[in-house]
Amino acid sequence: MEKKLPPILEIRGLQISFKQYEKGFSQTELEVIRDLDVCVPAGEIVAVVGSSGSGKSLLAHAVLGILPYNASVKGEILYDGEALTEKRVKRLRGDEIVLVPQSTAYLDPLMKTGVQIRKGKKDAASKERLHQIFREYELKQEVEEQYPFELSGGMTRRIMNATALMGHPRLVIADEPTPGLHISVTRRAMEHFRELADMGAGVLLITHDLELAVETADRIAVFYAGSTLEEVPALAFQSCDTLHHPYSRALWNAMPKHGFQPIPGTQPYAREMPQGCPFGPRCPKYTQECSEKIPWRQTGDGRVRCIHAEEAQ
Ligand SMILES: Nc1ncnc2c1ncn2[C@@H]1O[C@H](COP(=O)(O)OP(=O)(O)OP(=O)(O)O)[C@@H](O)[C@H]1O
Ligand SMILES: [Mg+2]
C-alpha cells in the first residue's frame, strides 16, 4: 500500500497571546488567537477567509517565526510532518517556505527591487527567470533598477508576488496578495499559485475576497475571531446548502453576487471574547450549549465547529 505523505503544513490548536503592560507595572496576557487549525496538503491551494482582525496575518507570521517579541505561541505547527521549530524555520524561510507579505513595508527600502527579487543571486538563470516573471506581471525592465519608494502600490504588490515565485518553494503563504491589482494580473498571480501547487507545493492563500478564494482554491478555511469555524472543499461555497456553519452561510449571503445581505453585529475583540463559540452572540441558532468548548465535527469532506450544524439553515 502507498504510504500517505503528511501535509506540507498542519496547524493544530494554535493560540497566540500578547503580553501587554497596563497602567503602572501590571501585566496582562491578551489572547488574540484562541483555536486555529489549518491543514495544507502538498499540491493544494488552501484559502483562509475571514473578516479583518480574525487572525489571518498572525497565523502567517507564526508559521514564519516572525511574530513580535511580546507574543507567545501554543499549539502545534508541523511542516512536512515535523515540528517547525525556530531553528528549522530560520533555515527554510525565504527558500523552501516563502511569504508574500500583506504589508508593502516588508520590502527593503534601501535595496533596488531587482536585487531583492533575485535574493542577491547574480547568475544568468536567475536573471532570465526575473525577466520572465517581470513580463508575466507586466512590469517594465527598468523597475529592476528602482527603489521601493519609487513604485506605486500596485507595482509593489506585483514585486512582492514575484519575489515569492522566483525560487522553487514547497510552502507559499500569500497574505492578501491581490488588493490594488488589475484583474488580469490577479488572474496571472492565481495561475502562478496553481503552477506551484501542480509542482507539489502547498499554498496558503489568505484573502478577503471570497469569490477569488472559491475560484482559485481547493479548500477553504473560515476564520472568525481567532478560531477556525469550518473547513470545506472550495466547491462547497457554490451553494449555501453545502455550508454548515452559520458564519460560513453569513459570509456566503454577504457575497455581492448573492445580494450582499450583511448580518447585524460585529466580530468580538479579544478582550470581550465570549466563552465557547465566538460567533454565538450573533448567531440565530445560539443556545446555552454554545458557550461550552465546541469540538470539530466531520461533514463529508470537511469539518465544522458547530453543535447545530445539521439544522443550521
Ligand atoms: N502586536 C500585537 N499586539 C496586540 N494585538 C495584536 C498584535 N498584532 C495583531 N493583534 C491583534 O490580533 C488580531 C488579529 O490580527 P491579524 O493581523 O492577524 O488580523 P487579520 O485577520 O490579518 O486582519 P486583516 O484582514 O485586517 O489583515 C487583531 O485583533 C489585532 O488587533
Ligand atoms: Mg492581515
Short mmCIF file of N, CA and C in Angstrom, two decimals, residues 210-218 220 232-243 248 252-253 255 257-258:
data_model
loop_
_atom_site.label_atom_id
_atom_site.label_comp_id
_atom_site.label_asym_id
_atom_site.label_seq_id
_atom_site.Cartn_x
_atom_site.Cartn_y
_atom_site.Cartn_z
N LEU A 210 -13.74 36.45 -1.07
CA LEU A 210 -14.28 35.09 -1.03
C LEU A 210 -14.50 34.54 -2.44
N GLU A 211 -14.90 35.44 -3.35
CA GLU A 211 -15.14 34.99 -4.72
C GLU A 211 -13.84 34.46 -5.35
N LEU A 212 -12.76 35.18 -5.10
CA LEU A 212 -11.46 34.76 -5.62
C LEU A 212 -11.04 33.43 -4.98
N ALA A 213 -11.31 33.29 -3.69
CA ALA A 213 -10.97 32.05 -2.98
C ALA A 213 -11.73 30.87 -3.58
N VAL A 214 -13.01 31.08 -3.85
CA VAL A 214 -13.84 30.00 -4.39
C VAL A 214 -13.34 29.60 -5.78
N GLU A 215 -12.96 30.61 -6.58
CA GLU A 215 -12.48 30.34 -7.94
C GLU A 215 -11.13 29.64 -7.95
N THR A 216 -10.26 30.00 -6.97
CA THR A 216 -8.86 29.59 -7.04
C THR A 216 -8.52 28.36 -6.22
N ALA A 217 -9.10 28.28 -5.02
CA ALA A 217 -8.58 27.31 -4.05
C ALA A 217 -9.20 25.92 -4.19
N ASP A 218 -8.53 24.94 -3.59
CA ASP A 218 -9.09 23.59 -3.50
C ASP A 218 -9.95 23.48 -2.25
N ILE A 220 -11.21 25.65 1.57
CA ILE A 220 -11.37 26.95 2.22
C ILE A 220 -11.51 26.76 3.73
N VAL A 232 -13.81 23.39 4.40
CA VAL A 232 -14.58 22.66 3.38
C VAL A 232 -13.86 22.68 2.04
N PRO A 233 -14.21 21.75 1.13
CA PRO A 233 -13.72 21.89 -0.24
C PRO A 233 -14.29 23.20 -0.80
N ALA A 234 -13.50 23.91 -1.64
CA ALA A 234 -13.96 25.21 -2.16
C ALA A 234 -15.32 25.08 -2.85
N LEU A 235 -15.57 23.93 -3.46
CA LEU A 235 -16.84 23.71 -4.17
C LEU A 235 -18.05 23.88 -3.25
N ALA A 236 -17.87 23.63 -1.94
CA ALA A 236 -18.99 23.76 -1.01
C ALA A 236 -19.53 25.19 -1.00
N PHE A 237 -18.66 26.17 -1.36
CA PHE A 237 -19.11 27.56 -1.37
C PHE A 237 -19.93 27.92 -2.63
N GLN A 238 -20.17 26.92 -3.49
CA GLN A 238 -21.02 27.17 -4.67
C GLN A 238 -22.47 27.34 -4.24
N SER A 239 -22.81 26.74 -3.09
CA SER A 239 -24.20 26.83 -2.64
C SER A 239 -24.23 26.98 -1.12
N CYS A 240 -25.23 27.70 -0.64
CA CYS A 240 -25.36 27.90 0.80
C CYS A 240 -25.67 26.57 1.51
N ASP A 241 -26.35 25.68 0.81
CA ASP A 241 -26.79 24.42 1.41
C ASP A 241 -25.64 23.47 1.73
N THR A 242 -24.50 23.66 1.08
CA THR A 242 -23.38 22.75 1.34
C THR A 242 -22.43 23.33 2.38
N LEU A 243 -22.82 24.45 2.99
CA LEU A 243 -22.03 25.02 4.09
C LEU A 243 -22.74 24.68 5.39
N SER A 248 -20.28 30.70 8.06
CA SER A 248 -19.93 30.46 6.66
C SER A 248 -21.12 30.85 5.78
N TRP A 252 -21.41 33.68 2.85
CA TRP A 252 -21.96 33.37 1.52
C TRP A 252 -23.05 34.39 1.16
N ASN A 253 -23.94 34.66 2.11
CA ASN A 253 -25.04 35.61 1.87
C ASN A 253 -24.54 37.03 1.65
N MET A 255 -21.88 37.81 0.01
CA MET A 255 -21.16 37.97 -1.27
C MET A 255 -22.00 38.83 -2.21
N LYS A 257 -22.62 38.73 -5.28
CA LYS A 257 -23.50 38.03 -6.24
C LYS A 257 -24.67 37.32 -5.57
N HIS A 258 -24.68 37.30 -4.23
CA HIS A 258 -25.82 36.71 -3.54
C HIS A 258 -26.64 37.78 -2.83
#
